[in-house]
mmCIF file of C-alpha atoms in Angstrom:
data_model
loop_
_atom_site.group_PDB
_atom_site.id
_atom_site.type_symbol
_atom_site.label_atom_id
_atom_site.label_comp_id
_atom_site.label_asym_id
_atom_site.label_seq_id
_atom_site.Cartn_x
_atom_site.Cartn_y
_atom_site.Cartn_z
ATOM 1 C CA MET A 1 6.088 -5.637 27.495
ATOM 2 C CA SER A 2 3.091 -4.757 29.792
ATOM 3 C CA ALA A 3 -0.414 -3.773 28.569
ATOM 4 C CA ASP A 4 0.026 -0.264 28.814
ATOM 5 C CA GLN A 5 3.422 -0.285 27.023
ATOM 6 C CA LYS A 6 1.894 -2.413 24.178
ATOM 7 C CA ALA A 7 -1.042 0.126 23.547
ATOM 8 C CA SER A 8 1.265 2.769 23.573
ATOM 9 C CA THR A 9 3.528 1.503 20.870
ATOM 10 C CA ALA A 10 0.174 0.296 18.933
ATOM 11 C CA ALA A 11 -1.051 4.092 19.447
ATOM 12 C CA TYR A 12 2.499 5.436 18.308
ATOM 13 C CA ILE A 13 2.619 3.112 15.015
ATOM 14 C CA ILE A 14 -1.112 3.954 13.966
ATOM 15 C CA THR A 15 -0.393 7.541 14.282
ATOM 16 C CA SER A 16 2.661 7.403 12.477
ATOM 17 C CA PHE A 17 1.465 5.305 9.535
ATOM 18 C CA ALA A 18 -1.432 8.139 9.147
ATOM 19 C CA PHE A 19 1.136 10.525 9.389
ATOM 20 C CA LEU A 20 3.402 8.913 6.673
ATOM 21 C CA PHE A 21 0.446 8.283 4.392
ATOM 22 C CA THR A 22 -0.647 11.952 4.560
ATOM 23 C CA ILE A 23 3.202 12.762 3.641
ATOM 24 C CA GLY A 24 3.778 10.205 1.168
ATOM 25 C CA ARG A 25 0.331 11.531 -0.651
ATOM 26 C CA PHE A 26 2.388 14.952 -0.556
ATOM 27 C CA LEU A 27 5.113 13.813 -1.923
ATOM 28 C CA GLY A 28 4.140 11.181 -4.385
ATOM 29 C CA GLY A 29 3.943 13.239 -7.339
ATOM 30 C CA PHE A 30 7.459 14.515 -7.196
ATOM 31 C CA ILE A 31 8.408 10.522 -6.829
ATOM 32 C CA ILE A 32 6.362 9.715 -10.056
ATOM 33 C CA LEU A 33 8.202 12.516 -11.840
ATOM 34 C CA LYS A 34 11.602 11.102 -11.276
ATOM 35 C CA LEU A 35 10.675 7.251 -11.515
ATOM 36 C CA GLY A 36 7.873 7.645 -13.901
ATOM 37 C CA ASP A 37 4.400 5.759 -13.188
ATOM 38 C CA ARG A 38 5.558 1.741 -13.728
ATOM 39 C CA ARG A 39 8.597 2.232 -11.700
ATOM 40 C CA THR A 40 6.755 4.006 -9.097
ATOM 41 C CA LEU A 41 4.233 1.408 -8.931
ATOM 42 C CA VAL A 42 6.619 -1.534 -8.753
ATOM 43 C CA ALA A 43 8.898 -0.138 -6.109
ATOM 44 C CA PHE A 44 6.393 1.124 -3.576
ATOM 45 C CA SER A 45 4.765 -2.150 -3.978
ATOM 46 C CA LEU A 46 7.609 -3.838 -3.218
ATOM 47 C CA PHE A 47 8.410 -1.201 -0.559
ATOM 48 C CA ALA A 48 4.745 -2.128 0.973
ATOM 49 C CA LEU A 49 5.651 -5.698 0.938
ATOM 50 C CA LEU A 50 9.122 -5.544 2.734
ATOM 51 C CA SER A 51 7.823 -3.022 5.188
ATOM 52 C CA LEU A 52 5.310 -5.301 6.562
ATOM 53 C CA ILE A 53 7.691 -8.396 6.390
ATOM 54 C CA LEU A 54 10.686 -6.809 8.216
ATOM 55 C CA GLY A 55 8.268 -5.202 10.505
ATOM 56 C CA ARG A 56 6.893 -8.677 11.262
ATOM 57 C CA ILE A 57 9.665 -10.541 11.730
ATOM 58 C CA LEU A 58 11.613 -7.842 13.768
ATOM 59 C CA VAL A 59 8.492 -6.912 15.830
ATOM 60 C CA THR A 60 10.083 -6.688 19.221
ATOM 61 C CA ASN A 61 12.614 -4.260 18.503
ATOM 62 C CA THR A 62 11.658 -2.430 14.839
ATOM 63 C CA SER A 63 7.896 -2.918 14.628
ATOM 64 C CA TYR A 64 7.893 0.937 13.577
ATOM 65 C CA LEU A 65 9.193 -0.487 10.362
ATOM 66 C CA MET A 66 5.192 -1.411 9.714
ATOM 67 C CA MET A 67 4.415 2.270 9.911
ATOM 68 C CA LEU A 68 6.453 2.645 6.863
ATOM 69 C CA PHE A 69 3.573 0.643 4.966
ATOM 70 C CA GLY A 70 1.398 3.400 5.389
ATOM 71 C CA LEU A 71 3.855 5.810 3.309
ATOM 72 C CA ALA A 72 3.943 3.135 0.437
ATOM 73 C CA MET A 73 0.767 2.360 0.018
ATOM 74 C CA SER A 74 -0.116 6.009 0.082
ATOM 75 C CA VAL A 75 1.640 6.596 -3.187
ATOM 76 C CA LEU A 76 0.523 3.168 -4.749
ATOM 77 C CA PHE A 77 -3.191 4.363 -5.391
ATOM 78 C CA PRO A 78 -2.608 7.614 -7.243
ATOM 79 C CA THR A 79 -0.063 6.136 -9.208
ATOM 80 C CA ALA A 80 -2.188 3.045 -10.281
ATOM 81 C CA GLN A 81 -4.967 5.669 -11.199
ATOM 82 C CA GLY A 82 -2.843 7.816 -12.816
ATOM 83 C CA ILE A 83 -1.641 5.037 -15.093
ATOM 84 C CA ALA A 84 -5.378 3.685 -15.693
ATOM 85 C CA SER A 85 -6.187 7.139 -16.839
ATOM 86 C CA LYS A 86 -4.005 7.230 -19.566
ATOM 87 C CA LEU A 87 -5.755 3.835 -20.941
ATOM 88 C CA THR A 88 -8.748 5.657 -21.895
ATOM 89 C CA LYS A 89 -10.520 8.971 -22.998
ATOM 90 C CA GLN A 90 -13.049 8.334 -20.735
ATOM 91 C CA THR A 91 -11.378 9.215 -17.530
ATOM 92 C CA GLY A 92 -13.898 10.747 -15.340
ATOM 93 C CA SER A 93 -15.944 7.444 -15.733
ATOM 94 C CA LEU A 94 -12.848 5.182 -15.357
ATOM 95 C CA GLN A 95 -12.105 7.146 -11.799
ATOM 96 C CA GLY A 96 -15.541 6.580 -10.494
ATOM 97 C CA VAL A 97 -15.307 2.766 -11.252
ATOM 98 C CA ILE A 98 -11.616 2.778 -9.558
ATOM 99 C CA TYR A 99 -13.250 4.332 -6.744
ATOM 100 C CA VAL A 100 -16.281 2.206 -6.458
ATOM 101 C CA ALA A 101 -13.651 -0.926 -7.028
ATOM 102 C CA SER A 102 -11.313 0.181 -4.344
ATOM 103 C CA GLY A 103 -13.922 1.194 -1.867
ATOM 104 C CA LEU A 104 -15.604 -2.497 -2.190
ATOM 105 C CA GLY A 105 -12.095 -4.186 -2.398
ATOM 106 C CA GLY A 106 -11.457 -2.156 0.953
ATOM 107 C CA ALA A 107 -14.688 -3.797 2.510
ATOM 108 C CA VAL A 108 -14.090 -7.357 1.039
ATOM 109 C CA VAL A 109 -10.654 -7.176 2.218
ATOM 110 C CA GLY A 110 -11.537 -6.046 5.925
ATOM 111 C CA LEU A 111 -14.613 -8.333 6.173
ATOM 112 C CA LEU A 112 -12.337 -11.328 5.355
ATOM 113 C CA ILE A 113 -9.582 -10.342 7.655
ATOM 114 C CA GLY A 114 -11.971 -10.188 10.403
ATOM 115 C CA GLN A 115 -13.246 -13.382 9.298
ATOM 116 C CA VAL A 116 -10.050 -15.076 9.328
ATOM 117 C CA SER A 117 -8.956 -13.236 12.839
ATOM 118 C CA ASP A 118 -12.187 -14.920 14.107
ATOM 119 C CA ALA A 119 -11.707 -18.082 12.486
ATOM 120 C CA PHE A 120 -8.217 -18.583 13.243
ATOM 121 C CA GLY A 121 -6.847 -15.853 15.467
ATOM 122 C CA ILE A 122 -5.989 -12.476 15.040
ATOM 123 C CA GLN A 123 -2.290 -13.410 14.069
ATOM 124 C CA ASN A 124 -3.444 -15.230 11.053
ATOM 125 C CA GLY A 125 -5.806 -12.388 10.177
ATOM 126 C CA PHE A 126 -3.095 -10.119 10.405
ATOM 127 C CA ASN A 127 -1.015 -12.095 8.030
ATOM 128 C CA MET A 128 -3.612 -11.834 5.356
ATOM 129 C CA LEU A 129 -2.178 -8.425 4.760
ATOM 130 C CA PHE A 130 0.939 -10.064 3.666
ATOM 131 C CA VAL A 131 -1.104 -12.137 1.105
ATOM 132 C CA PHE A 132 -3.021 -8.816 -0.298
ATOM 133 C CA THR A 133 0.414 -7.104 -0.549
ATOM 134 C CA ALA A 134 1.984 -9.646 -2.164
ATOM 135 C CA ILE A 135 -0.991 -9.703 -4.517
ATOM 136 C CA ILE A 136 -0.446 -6.065 -5.215
ATOM 137 C CA THR A 137 3.247 -6.561 -5.868
ATOM 138 C CA VAL A 138 2.678 -9.029 -8.630
ATOM 139 C CA LEU A 139 -0.123 -6.956 -10.069
ATOM 140 C CA ALA A 140 2.199 -4.251 -10.388
ATOM 141 C CA LEU A 141 4.690 -6.062 -11.956
ATOM 142 C CA LEU A 142 2.383 -7.277 -14.298
ATOM 143 C CA ILE A 143 1.255 -3.686 -15.379
ATOM 144 C CA LYS A 144 2.319 -2.436 -18.743
ATOM 145 C CA THR A 145 2.519 1.379 -19.141
ATOM 146 C CA PRO A 146 0.900 2.770 -22.535
ATOM 147 C CA LYS A 147 3.465 4.299 -24.930
ATOM 148 C CA GLN A 148 2.920 8.049 -24.935
ATOM 149 C CA GLU A 149 1.853 9.510 -28.271
ATOM 150 C CA GLN A 150 4.141 11.640 -29.880
ATOM 151 C CA ALA A 151 3.152 14.965 -30.496
#
């Protein structure tokens, strides 16, 4: 593949990632209504991990599978936020903490991926996404949703 073809493919994947991310945010609420909070969290964390793994393994023919990662991730954050909001009556304060923590987490993860890429090569830096997505999947499996109070 020429450098121009690689650049074109990368641009297509990044654009499609962003488009699917937007679609996922729109459809996420409907998905949560069908599957429930916890099932959605587990299913989409597994979906994110599988889309990365399959996209990486089949990179020459089906690298577009990686753009599905955007769809999966777009549903995870609001779902996790919804579950967390059920844990307290101080929802506004909790949402502030969640936004600050997610911003800091994103900054630290980006810094770590950059450092690993500089020290060990871009391939190994990219592989850090697998590690973090696997951690998200394990955490999703460990989350217990609170019981709904009966009216």
